Tab-separated table of C-alpha atoms in Angstrom:
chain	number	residue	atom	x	y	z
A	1	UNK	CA	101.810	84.919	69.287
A	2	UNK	CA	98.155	85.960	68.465
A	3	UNK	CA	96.452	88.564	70.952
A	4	UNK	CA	93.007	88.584	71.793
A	5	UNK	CA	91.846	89.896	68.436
A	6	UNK	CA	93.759	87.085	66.159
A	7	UNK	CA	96.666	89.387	65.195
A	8	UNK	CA	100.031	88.039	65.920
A	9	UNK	CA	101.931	90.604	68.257
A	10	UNK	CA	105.750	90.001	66.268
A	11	UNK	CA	107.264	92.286	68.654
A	12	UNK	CA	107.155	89.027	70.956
A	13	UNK	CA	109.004	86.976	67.857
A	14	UNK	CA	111.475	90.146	67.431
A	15	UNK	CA	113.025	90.483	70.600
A	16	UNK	CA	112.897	86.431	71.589
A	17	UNK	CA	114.860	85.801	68.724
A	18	UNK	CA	117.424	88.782	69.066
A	19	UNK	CA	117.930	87.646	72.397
A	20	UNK	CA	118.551	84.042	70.956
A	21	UNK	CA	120.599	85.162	68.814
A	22	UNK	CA	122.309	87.208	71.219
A	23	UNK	CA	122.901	84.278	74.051
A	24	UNK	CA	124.439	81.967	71.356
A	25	UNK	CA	127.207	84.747	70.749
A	26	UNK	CA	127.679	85.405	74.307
A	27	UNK	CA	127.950	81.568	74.921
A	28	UNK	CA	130.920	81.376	72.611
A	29	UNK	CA	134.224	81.964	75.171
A	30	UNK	CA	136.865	84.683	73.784
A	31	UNK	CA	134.608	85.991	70.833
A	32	UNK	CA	134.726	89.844	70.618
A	33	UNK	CA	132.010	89.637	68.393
A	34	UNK	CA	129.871	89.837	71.691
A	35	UNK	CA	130.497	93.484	72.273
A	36	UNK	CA	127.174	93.998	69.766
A	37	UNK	CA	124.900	91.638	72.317
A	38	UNK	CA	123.433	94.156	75.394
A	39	UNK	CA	125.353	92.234	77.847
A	40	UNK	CA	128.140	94.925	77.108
A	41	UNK	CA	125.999	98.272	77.861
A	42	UNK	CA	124.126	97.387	80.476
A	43	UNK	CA	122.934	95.901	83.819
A	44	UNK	CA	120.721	93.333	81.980
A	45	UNK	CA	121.241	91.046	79.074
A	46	UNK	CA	119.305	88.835	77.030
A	47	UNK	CA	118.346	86.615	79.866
A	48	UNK	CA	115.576	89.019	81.064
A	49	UNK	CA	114.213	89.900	77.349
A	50	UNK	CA	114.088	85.613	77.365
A	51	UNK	CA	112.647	85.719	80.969
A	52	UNK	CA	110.227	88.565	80.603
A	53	UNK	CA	108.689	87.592	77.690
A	54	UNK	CA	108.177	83.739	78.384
A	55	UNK	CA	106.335	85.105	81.360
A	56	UNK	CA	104.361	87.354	79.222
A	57	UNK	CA	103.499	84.739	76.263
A	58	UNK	CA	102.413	82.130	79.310
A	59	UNK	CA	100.011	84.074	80.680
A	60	UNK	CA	98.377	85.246	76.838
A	61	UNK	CA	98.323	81.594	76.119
A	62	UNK	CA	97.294	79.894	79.293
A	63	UNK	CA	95.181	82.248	79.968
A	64	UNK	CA	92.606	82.154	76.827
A	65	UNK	CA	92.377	78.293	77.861
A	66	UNK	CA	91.909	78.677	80.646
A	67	UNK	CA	88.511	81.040	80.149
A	68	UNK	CA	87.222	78.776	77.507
A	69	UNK	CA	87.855	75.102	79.018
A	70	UNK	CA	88.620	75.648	82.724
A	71	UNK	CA	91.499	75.301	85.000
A	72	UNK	CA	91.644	71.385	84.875
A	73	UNK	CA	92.766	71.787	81.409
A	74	UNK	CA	94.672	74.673	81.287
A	75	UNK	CA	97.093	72.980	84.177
A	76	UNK	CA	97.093	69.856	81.816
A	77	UNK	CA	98.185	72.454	78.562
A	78	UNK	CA	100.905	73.474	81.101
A	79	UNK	CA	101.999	70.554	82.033
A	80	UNK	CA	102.530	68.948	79.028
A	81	UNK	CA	104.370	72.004	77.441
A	82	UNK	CA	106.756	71.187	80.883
A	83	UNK	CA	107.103	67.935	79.725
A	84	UNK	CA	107.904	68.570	75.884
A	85	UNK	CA	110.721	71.374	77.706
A	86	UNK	CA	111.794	68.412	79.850
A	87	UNK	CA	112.538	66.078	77.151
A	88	UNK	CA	113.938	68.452	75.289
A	89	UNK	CA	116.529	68.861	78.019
A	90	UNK	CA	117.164	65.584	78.530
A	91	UNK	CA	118.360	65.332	74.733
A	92	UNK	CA	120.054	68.585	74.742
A	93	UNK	CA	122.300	67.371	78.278
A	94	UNK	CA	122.698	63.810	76.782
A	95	UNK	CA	123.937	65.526	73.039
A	96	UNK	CA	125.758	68.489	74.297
A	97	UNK	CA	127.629	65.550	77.492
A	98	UNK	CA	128.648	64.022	73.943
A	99	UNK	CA	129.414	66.671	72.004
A	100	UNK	CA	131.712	67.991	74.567
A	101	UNK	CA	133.624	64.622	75.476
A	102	UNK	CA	133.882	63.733	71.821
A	103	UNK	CA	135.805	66.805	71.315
A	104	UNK	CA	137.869	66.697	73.883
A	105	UNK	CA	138.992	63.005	73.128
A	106	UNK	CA	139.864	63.849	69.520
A	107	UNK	CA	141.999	67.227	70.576
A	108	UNK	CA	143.276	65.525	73.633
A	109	UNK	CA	142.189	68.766	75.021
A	110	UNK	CA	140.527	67.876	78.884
A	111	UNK	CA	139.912	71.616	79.544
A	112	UNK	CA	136.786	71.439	77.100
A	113	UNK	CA	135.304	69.165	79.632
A	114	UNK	CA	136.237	71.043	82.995
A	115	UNK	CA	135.231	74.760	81.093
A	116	UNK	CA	131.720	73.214	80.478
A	117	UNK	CA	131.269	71.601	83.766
A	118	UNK	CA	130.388	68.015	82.222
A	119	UNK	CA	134.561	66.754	84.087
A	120	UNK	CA	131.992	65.104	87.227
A	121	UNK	CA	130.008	63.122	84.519
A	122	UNK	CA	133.055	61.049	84.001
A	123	UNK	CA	133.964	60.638	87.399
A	124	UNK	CA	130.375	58.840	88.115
A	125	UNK	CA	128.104	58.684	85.423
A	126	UNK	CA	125.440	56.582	87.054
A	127	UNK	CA	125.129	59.475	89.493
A	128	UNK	CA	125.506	62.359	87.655
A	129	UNK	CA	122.837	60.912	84.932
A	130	UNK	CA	120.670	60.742	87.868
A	131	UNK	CA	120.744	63.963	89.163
A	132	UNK	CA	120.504	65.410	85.701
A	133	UNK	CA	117.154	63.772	85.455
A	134	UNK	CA	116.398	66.088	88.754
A	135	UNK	CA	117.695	69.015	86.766
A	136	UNK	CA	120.670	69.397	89.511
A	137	UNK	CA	123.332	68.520	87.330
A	138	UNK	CA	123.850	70.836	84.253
A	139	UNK	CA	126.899	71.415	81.806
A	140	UNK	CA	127.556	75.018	81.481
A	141	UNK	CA	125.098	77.300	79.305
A	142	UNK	CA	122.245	75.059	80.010
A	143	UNK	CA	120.829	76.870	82.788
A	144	UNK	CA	117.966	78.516	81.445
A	145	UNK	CA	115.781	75.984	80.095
A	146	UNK	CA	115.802	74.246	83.870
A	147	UNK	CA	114.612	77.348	85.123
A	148	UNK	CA	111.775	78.233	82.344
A	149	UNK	CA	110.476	74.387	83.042
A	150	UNK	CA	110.471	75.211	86.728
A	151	UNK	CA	109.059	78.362	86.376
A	152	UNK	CA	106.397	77.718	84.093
A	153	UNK	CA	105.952	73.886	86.269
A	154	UNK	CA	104.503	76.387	88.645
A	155	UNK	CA	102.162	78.546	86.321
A	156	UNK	CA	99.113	76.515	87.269
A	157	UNK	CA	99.045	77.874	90.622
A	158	UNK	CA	99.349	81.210	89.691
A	159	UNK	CA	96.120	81.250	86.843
A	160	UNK	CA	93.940	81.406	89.122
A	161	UNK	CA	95.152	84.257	90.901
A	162	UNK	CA	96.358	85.908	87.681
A	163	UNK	CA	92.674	86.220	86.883
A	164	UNK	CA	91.067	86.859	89.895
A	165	UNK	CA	93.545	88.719	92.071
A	166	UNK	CA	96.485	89.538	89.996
A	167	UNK	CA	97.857	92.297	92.199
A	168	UNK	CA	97.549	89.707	94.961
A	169	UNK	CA	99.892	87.634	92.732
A	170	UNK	CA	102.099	90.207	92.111
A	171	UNK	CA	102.542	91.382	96.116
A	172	UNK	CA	103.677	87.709	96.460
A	173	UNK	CA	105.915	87.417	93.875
A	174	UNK	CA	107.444	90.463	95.381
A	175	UNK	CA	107.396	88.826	98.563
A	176	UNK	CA	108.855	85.794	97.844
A	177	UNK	CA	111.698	87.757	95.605
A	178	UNK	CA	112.747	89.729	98.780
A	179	UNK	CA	112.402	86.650	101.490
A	180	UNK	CA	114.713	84.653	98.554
A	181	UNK	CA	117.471	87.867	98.372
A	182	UNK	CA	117.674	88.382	102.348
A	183	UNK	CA	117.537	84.656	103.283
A	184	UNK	CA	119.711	83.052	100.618
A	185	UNK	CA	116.915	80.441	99.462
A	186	UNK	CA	118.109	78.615	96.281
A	187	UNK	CA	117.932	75.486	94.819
A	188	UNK	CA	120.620	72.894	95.343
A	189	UNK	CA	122.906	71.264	92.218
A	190	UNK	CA	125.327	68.218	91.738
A	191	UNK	CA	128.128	68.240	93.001
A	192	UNK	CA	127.278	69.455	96.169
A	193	UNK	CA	127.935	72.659	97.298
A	194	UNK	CA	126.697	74.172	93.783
A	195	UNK	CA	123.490	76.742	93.622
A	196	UNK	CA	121.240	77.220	90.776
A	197	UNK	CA	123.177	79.641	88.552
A	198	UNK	CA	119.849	81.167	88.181
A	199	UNK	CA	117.798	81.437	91.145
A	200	UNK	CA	114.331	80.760	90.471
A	201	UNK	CA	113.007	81.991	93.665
A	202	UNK	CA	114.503	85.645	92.019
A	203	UNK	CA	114.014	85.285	88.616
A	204	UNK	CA	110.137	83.755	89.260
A	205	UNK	CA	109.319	87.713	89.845
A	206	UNK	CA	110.231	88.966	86.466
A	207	UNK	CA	108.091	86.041	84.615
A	208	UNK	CA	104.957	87.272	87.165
A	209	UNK	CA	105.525	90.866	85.879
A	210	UNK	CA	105.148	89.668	82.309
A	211	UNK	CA	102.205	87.583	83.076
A	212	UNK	CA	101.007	90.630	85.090
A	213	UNK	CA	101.652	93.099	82.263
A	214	UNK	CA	99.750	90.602	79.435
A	215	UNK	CA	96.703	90.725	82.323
A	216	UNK	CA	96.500	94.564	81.989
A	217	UNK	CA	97.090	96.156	79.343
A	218	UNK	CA	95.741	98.745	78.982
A	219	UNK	CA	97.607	99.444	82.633
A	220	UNK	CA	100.572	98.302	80.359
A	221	UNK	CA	100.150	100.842	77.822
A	222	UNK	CA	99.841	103.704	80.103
A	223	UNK	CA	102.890	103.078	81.598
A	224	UNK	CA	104.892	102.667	78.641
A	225	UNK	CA	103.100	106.218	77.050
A	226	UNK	CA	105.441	108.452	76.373
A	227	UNK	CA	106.544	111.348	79.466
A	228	UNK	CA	109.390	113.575	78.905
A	229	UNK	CA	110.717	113.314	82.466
A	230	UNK	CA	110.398	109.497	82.586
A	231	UNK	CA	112.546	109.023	79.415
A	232	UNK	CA	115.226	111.451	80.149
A	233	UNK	CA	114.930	109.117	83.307
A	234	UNK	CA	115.311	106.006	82.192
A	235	UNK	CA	118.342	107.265	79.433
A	236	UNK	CA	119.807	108.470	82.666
A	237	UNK	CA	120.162	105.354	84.270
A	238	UNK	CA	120.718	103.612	81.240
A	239	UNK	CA	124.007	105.975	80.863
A	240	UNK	CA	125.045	105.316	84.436
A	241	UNK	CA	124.999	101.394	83.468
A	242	UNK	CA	126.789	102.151	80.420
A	243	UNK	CA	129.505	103.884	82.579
A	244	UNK	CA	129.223	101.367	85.363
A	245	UNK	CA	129.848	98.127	83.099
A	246	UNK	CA	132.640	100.113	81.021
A	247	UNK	CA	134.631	100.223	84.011
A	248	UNK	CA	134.871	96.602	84.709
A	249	UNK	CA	137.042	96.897	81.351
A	250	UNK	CA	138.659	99.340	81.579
A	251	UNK	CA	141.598	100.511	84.332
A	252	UNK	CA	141.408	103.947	84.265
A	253	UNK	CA	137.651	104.099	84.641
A	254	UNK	CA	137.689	101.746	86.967
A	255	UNK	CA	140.031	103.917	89.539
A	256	UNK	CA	137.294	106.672	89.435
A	257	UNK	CA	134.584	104.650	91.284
A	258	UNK	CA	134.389	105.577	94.934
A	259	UNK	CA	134.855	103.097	97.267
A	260	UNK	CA	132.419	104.135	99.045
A	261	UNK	CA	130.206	103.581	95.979
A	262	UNK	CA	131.290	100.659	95.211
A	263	UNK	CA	130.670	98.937	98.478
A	264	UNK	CA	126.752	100.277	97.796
A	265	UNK	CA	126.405	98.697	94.469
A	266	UNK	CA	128.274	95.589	94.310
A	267	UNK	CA	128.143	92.579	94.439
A	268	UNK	CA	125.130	93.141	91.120
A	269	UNK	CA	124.415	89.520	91.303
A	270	UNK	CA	122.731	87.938	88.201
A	271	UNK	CA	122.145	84.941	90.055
A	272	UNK	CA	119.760	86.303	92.405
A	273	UNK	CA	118.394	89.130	89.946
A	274	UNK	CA	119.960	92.144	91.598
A	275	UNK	CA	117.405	95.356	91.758
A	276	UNK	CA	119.730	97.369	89.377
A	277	UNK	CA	119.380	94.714	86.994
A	278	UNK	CA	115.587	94.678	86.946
A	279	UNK	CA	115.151	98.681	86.883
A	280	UNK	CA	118.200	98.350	83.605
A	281	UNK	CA	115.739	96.116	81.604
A	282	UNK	CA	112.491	98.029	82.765
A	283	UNK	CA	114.488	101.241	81.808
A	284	UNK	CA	115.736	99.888	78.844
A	285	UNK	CA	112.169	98.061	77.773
A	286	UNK	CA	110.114	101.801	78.647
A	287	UNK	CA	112.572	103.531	75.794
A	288	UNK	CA	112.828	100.567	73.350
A	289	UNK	CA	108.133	100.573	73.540
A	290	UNK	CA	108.489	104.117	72.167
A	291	UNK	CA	109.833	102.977	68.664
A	292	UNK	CA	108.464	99.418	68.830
A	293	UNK	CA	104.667	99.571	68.764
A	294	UNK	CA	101.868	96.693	67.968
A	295	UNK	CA	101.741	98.387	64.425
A	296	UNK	CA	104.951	99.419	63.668
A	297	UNK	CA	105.730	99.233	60.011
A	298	UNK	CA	109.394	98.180	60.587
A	299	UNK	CA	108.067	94.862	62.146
A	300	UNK	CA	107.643	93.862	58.895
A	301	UNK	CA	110.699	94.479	57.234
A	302	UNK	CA	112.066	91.765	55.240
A	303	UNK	CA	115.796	92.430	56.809
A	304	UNK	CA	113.956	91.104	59.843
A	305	UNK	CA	112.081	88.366	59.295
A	306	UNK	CA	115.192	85.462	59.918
A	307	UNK	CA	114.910	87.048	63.598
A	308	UNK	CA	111.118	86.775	63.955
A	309	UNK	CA	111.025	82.812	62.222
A	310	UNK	CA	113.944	82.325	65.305
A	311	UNK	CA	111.665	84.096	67.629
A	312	UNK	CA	108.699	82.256	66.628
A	313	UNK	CA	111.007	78.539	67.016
A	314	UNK	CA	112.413	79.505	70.244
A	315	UNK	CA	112.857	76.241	71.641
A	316	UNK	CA	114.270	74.010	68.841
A	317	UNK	CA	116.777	77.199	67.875
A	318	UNK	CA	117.895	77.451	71.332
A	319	UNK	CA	118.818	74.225	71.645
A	320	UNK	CA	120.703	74.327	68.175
A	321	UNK	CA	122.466	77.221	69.577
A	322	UNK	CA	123.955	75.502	72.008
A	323	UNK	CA	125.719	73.129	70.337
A	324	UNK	CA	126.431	75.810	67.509
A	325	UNK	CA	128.399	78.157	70.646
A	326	UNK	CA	130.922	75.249	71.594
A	327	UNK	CA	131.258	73.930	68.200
A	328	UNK	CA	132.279	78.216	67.606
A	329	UNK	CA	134.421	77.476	70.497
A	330	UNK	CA	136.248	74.686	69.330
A	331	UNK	CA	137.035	76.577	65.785
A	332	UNK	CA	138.640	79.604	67.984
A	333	UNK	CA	140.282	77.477	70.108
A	334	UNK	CA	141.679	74.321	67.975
A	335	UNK	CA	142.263	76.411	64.991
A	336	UNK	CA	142.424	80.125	65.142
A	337	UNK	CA	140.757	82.627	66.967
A	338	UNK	CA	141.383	85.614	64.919
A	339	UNK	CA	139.016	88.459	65.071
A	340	UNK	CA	138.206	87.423	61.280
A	341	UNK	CA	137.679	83.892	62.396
A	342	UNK	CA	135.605	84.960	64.939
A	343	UNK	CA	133.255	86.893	62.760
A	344	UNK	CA	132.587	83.823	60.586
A	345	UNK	CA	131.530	81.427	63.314
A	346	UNK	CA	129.229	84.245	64.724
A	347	UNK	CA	127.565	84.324	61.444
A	348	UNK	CA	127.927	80.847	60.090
A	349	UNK	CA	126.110	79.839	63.220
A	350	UNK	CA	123.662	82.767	63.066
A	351	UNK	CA	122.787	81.969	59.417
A	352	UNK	CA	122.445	77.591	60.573
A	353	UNK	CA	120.235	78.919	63.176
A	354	UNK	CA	117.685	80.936	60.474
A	355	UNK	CA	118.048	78.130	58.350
A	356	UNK	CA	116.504	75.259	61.091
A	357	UNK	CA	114.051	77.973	61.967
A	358	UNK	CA	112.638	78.624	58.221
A	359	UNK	CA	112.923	74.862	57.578
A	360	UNK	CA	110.099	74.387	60.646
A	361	UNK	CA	108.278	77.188	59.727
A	362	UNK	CA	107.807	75.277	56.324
A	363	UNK	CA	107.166	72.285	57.684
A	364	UNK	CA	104.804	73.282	60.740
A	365	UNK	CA	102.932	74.734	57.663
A	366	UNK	CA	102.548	72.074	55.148
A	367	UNK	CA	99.413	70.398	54.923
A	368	UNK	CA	98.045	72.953	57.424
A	369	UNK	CA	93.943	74.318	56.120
A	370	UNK	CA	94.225	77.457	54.616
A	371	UNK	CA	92.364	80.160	57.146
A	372	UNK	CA	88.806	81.058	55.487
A	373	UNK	CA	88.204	84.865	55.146
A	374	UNK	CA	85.223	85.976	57.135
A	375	UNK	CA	81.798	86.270	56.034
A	376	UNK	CA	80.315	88.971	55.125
A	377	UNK	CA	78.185	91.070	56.992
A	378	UNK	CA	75.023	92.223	55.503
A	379	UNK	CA	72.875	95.531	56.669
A	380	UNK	CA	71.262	92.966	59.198
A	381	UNK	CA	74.524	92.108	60.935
């Protein structure tokens, strides 16, 4: 993603693509290979790095448009990007329904179906195809691409403001956030009874803060300067998450939480985007700015680039990861799920996911104009 001066930002690419890669391990049930994803350390995972930075790449695109050809077709731009997510969804539920039921026909195996969440499909598929095509019925592990459609559905009201009042924007995202956590406002799935596993009414506020930190940056960059007292802050808390999530894990830490404490922080709902969550991924994205500036040589380290071409192909690679995770899950389940095993599915699917991305890199470049160099300036200029 290009910033205002042409230059493509690839910390954007970077961490969209670790967190890719990281939700396609975590997706896979049983595999120990996910103690390297941040889910394991911390209050956050890669949910708000996706979140965050969708918000932040929506406003740097939509916003440019939006200067030089007017609202009218900035909304349109948006709109149509919903749509392409929309279809996309559609193909993902109706290939990942299949995928699922095949497998579970040919290993006779019916808890494949209820584990993924696809067992009502069968009982009416007239009905549950319909309320898929409302975005109310969803297998497991395709939650967030119905919640970056609504979210982003809901962009064009917010340019405006974004440009003209942004902190206006902000106080009612904040708003909204808090009336959504007290209230218990959610959106409804199929079967009935079922809630959004991510609330967007929550989760809108942390795509508004990355819209609101690509308005100001230079607000952005003051914040994220370096301060002695606000890092050994923010690897404080960081710590205390550490500890924290350790303990769900293991007994004997576990028995030193106070239950007075306990009653305090829990339930940390990821559903409705619990406060400690957001202050672990604004603590952990204030340390992570110090080493990963715009100009960072390490950006550009060959050993890196398969993330950054995933990064830059979010969309297609997500949806390959999907069906990569329960195709991992059928290995370790059908065959063996040794911790060797385990280590080649997280990798063969890794590697199959760099592969689609550097085949669409290739072809989303064949054919395209070479870019002219500028002209040069004489004494005049």
């Amino acid at each position: 993603m290009a910033n205002a001066g042409g230059k493509r930002d690839l910390r954007l690419d970077f961490f969209r693509g670790l967190a890719l890669w990281f939700i396609f391990v975590d997706h896979i049930p049983g595999n120990q290979i996910a103690w390297v994803t941040l889910r394991n350390y911390g209050l956050s995972d890669a949910t708000e790095v996706f979140v965050f930075i969708s918000g932040y790449t929506s406003a740097l695109v939509y916003s440019k448009i939006l200067a030089q050809h007017g609202w009218p077709f900035a909304a349109a731009k948006v709109v149509h990007r919903c749509w392409t997510l929309y279809i996309a969804y559609l193909f993902l539920f109706v290939a990942f329904t299949a995928q699922v039921a095949y497998t579970a026909r040919v290993f006779d195996n019916p808890l494949f179906s209820e584990e993924l969440g696809i067992a009502a499909f069968f009982a009416d598929p007239a009905l549950s195809l319909t309320q898929a095509l409302a975005l109310k019925f969803r297998p497991a592990n395709l939650d967030i691409l119905p919640l970056y459609i609504v979210l982003l559905l809901s962009f064009p009201l917010a340019l405006p403001l974004l440009r003209r009042w942004p902190l206006a924007l902000l106080a009612g995202s904040v708003t909204l956030y808090a009336a959504a956590r007290a209230f218990g406002w959610n959106l409804p799935t199929y079967p009935e009874g079922g809630e959004w596993f991510f609330n967007p009414f929550a989760w809108q506020l942390l795509f508004v803060l990355g819209s609101t930190f690509q308005r100001f940056p230079a607000a952005s960059a003051a914040l994220t300067r370096p301060r002695r007292l606000l890092r050994w802050g923010a690897a404080a808390y960081l710590l205390a998450s550490l500890a924290l999530v350790l303990s769900w894990h293991i007994a004997s830490l576990g028995a030193l939480m106070p239950h007075w404490l306990a009653e305090i922080l829990y339930p940390i709902s990821k559903t409705d985007l619990d406060p400690l969550r957001l202050a672990h991924f604004f603590a952990l994205a204030y340390l992570v700015l110090q080493v990963a500036r715009r100009d960072s040589a390490w950006l550009r380290w060959r050993v890196l680039r398969p993330v950054i071409l995933c990064g830059q192909q979010s969309l297609q690679v997500f949806c390959l990861g999907i069906f990569l995770s329960f195709a991992g899950q059928t290995v370790l389940t059908q065959w063996s799920s040794s911790l060797f095993a385990q280590f080649c599915v997280t990798v063969a699917g890794i590697a199959a996911m760099v592969a689609a991305a550097r085949v669409l890199t290739w072809y989303n470049s064949v054919g395209r104009p070479p870019r002219q160099p500028a002209p040069a300036r004489g004494p005049s200029a």
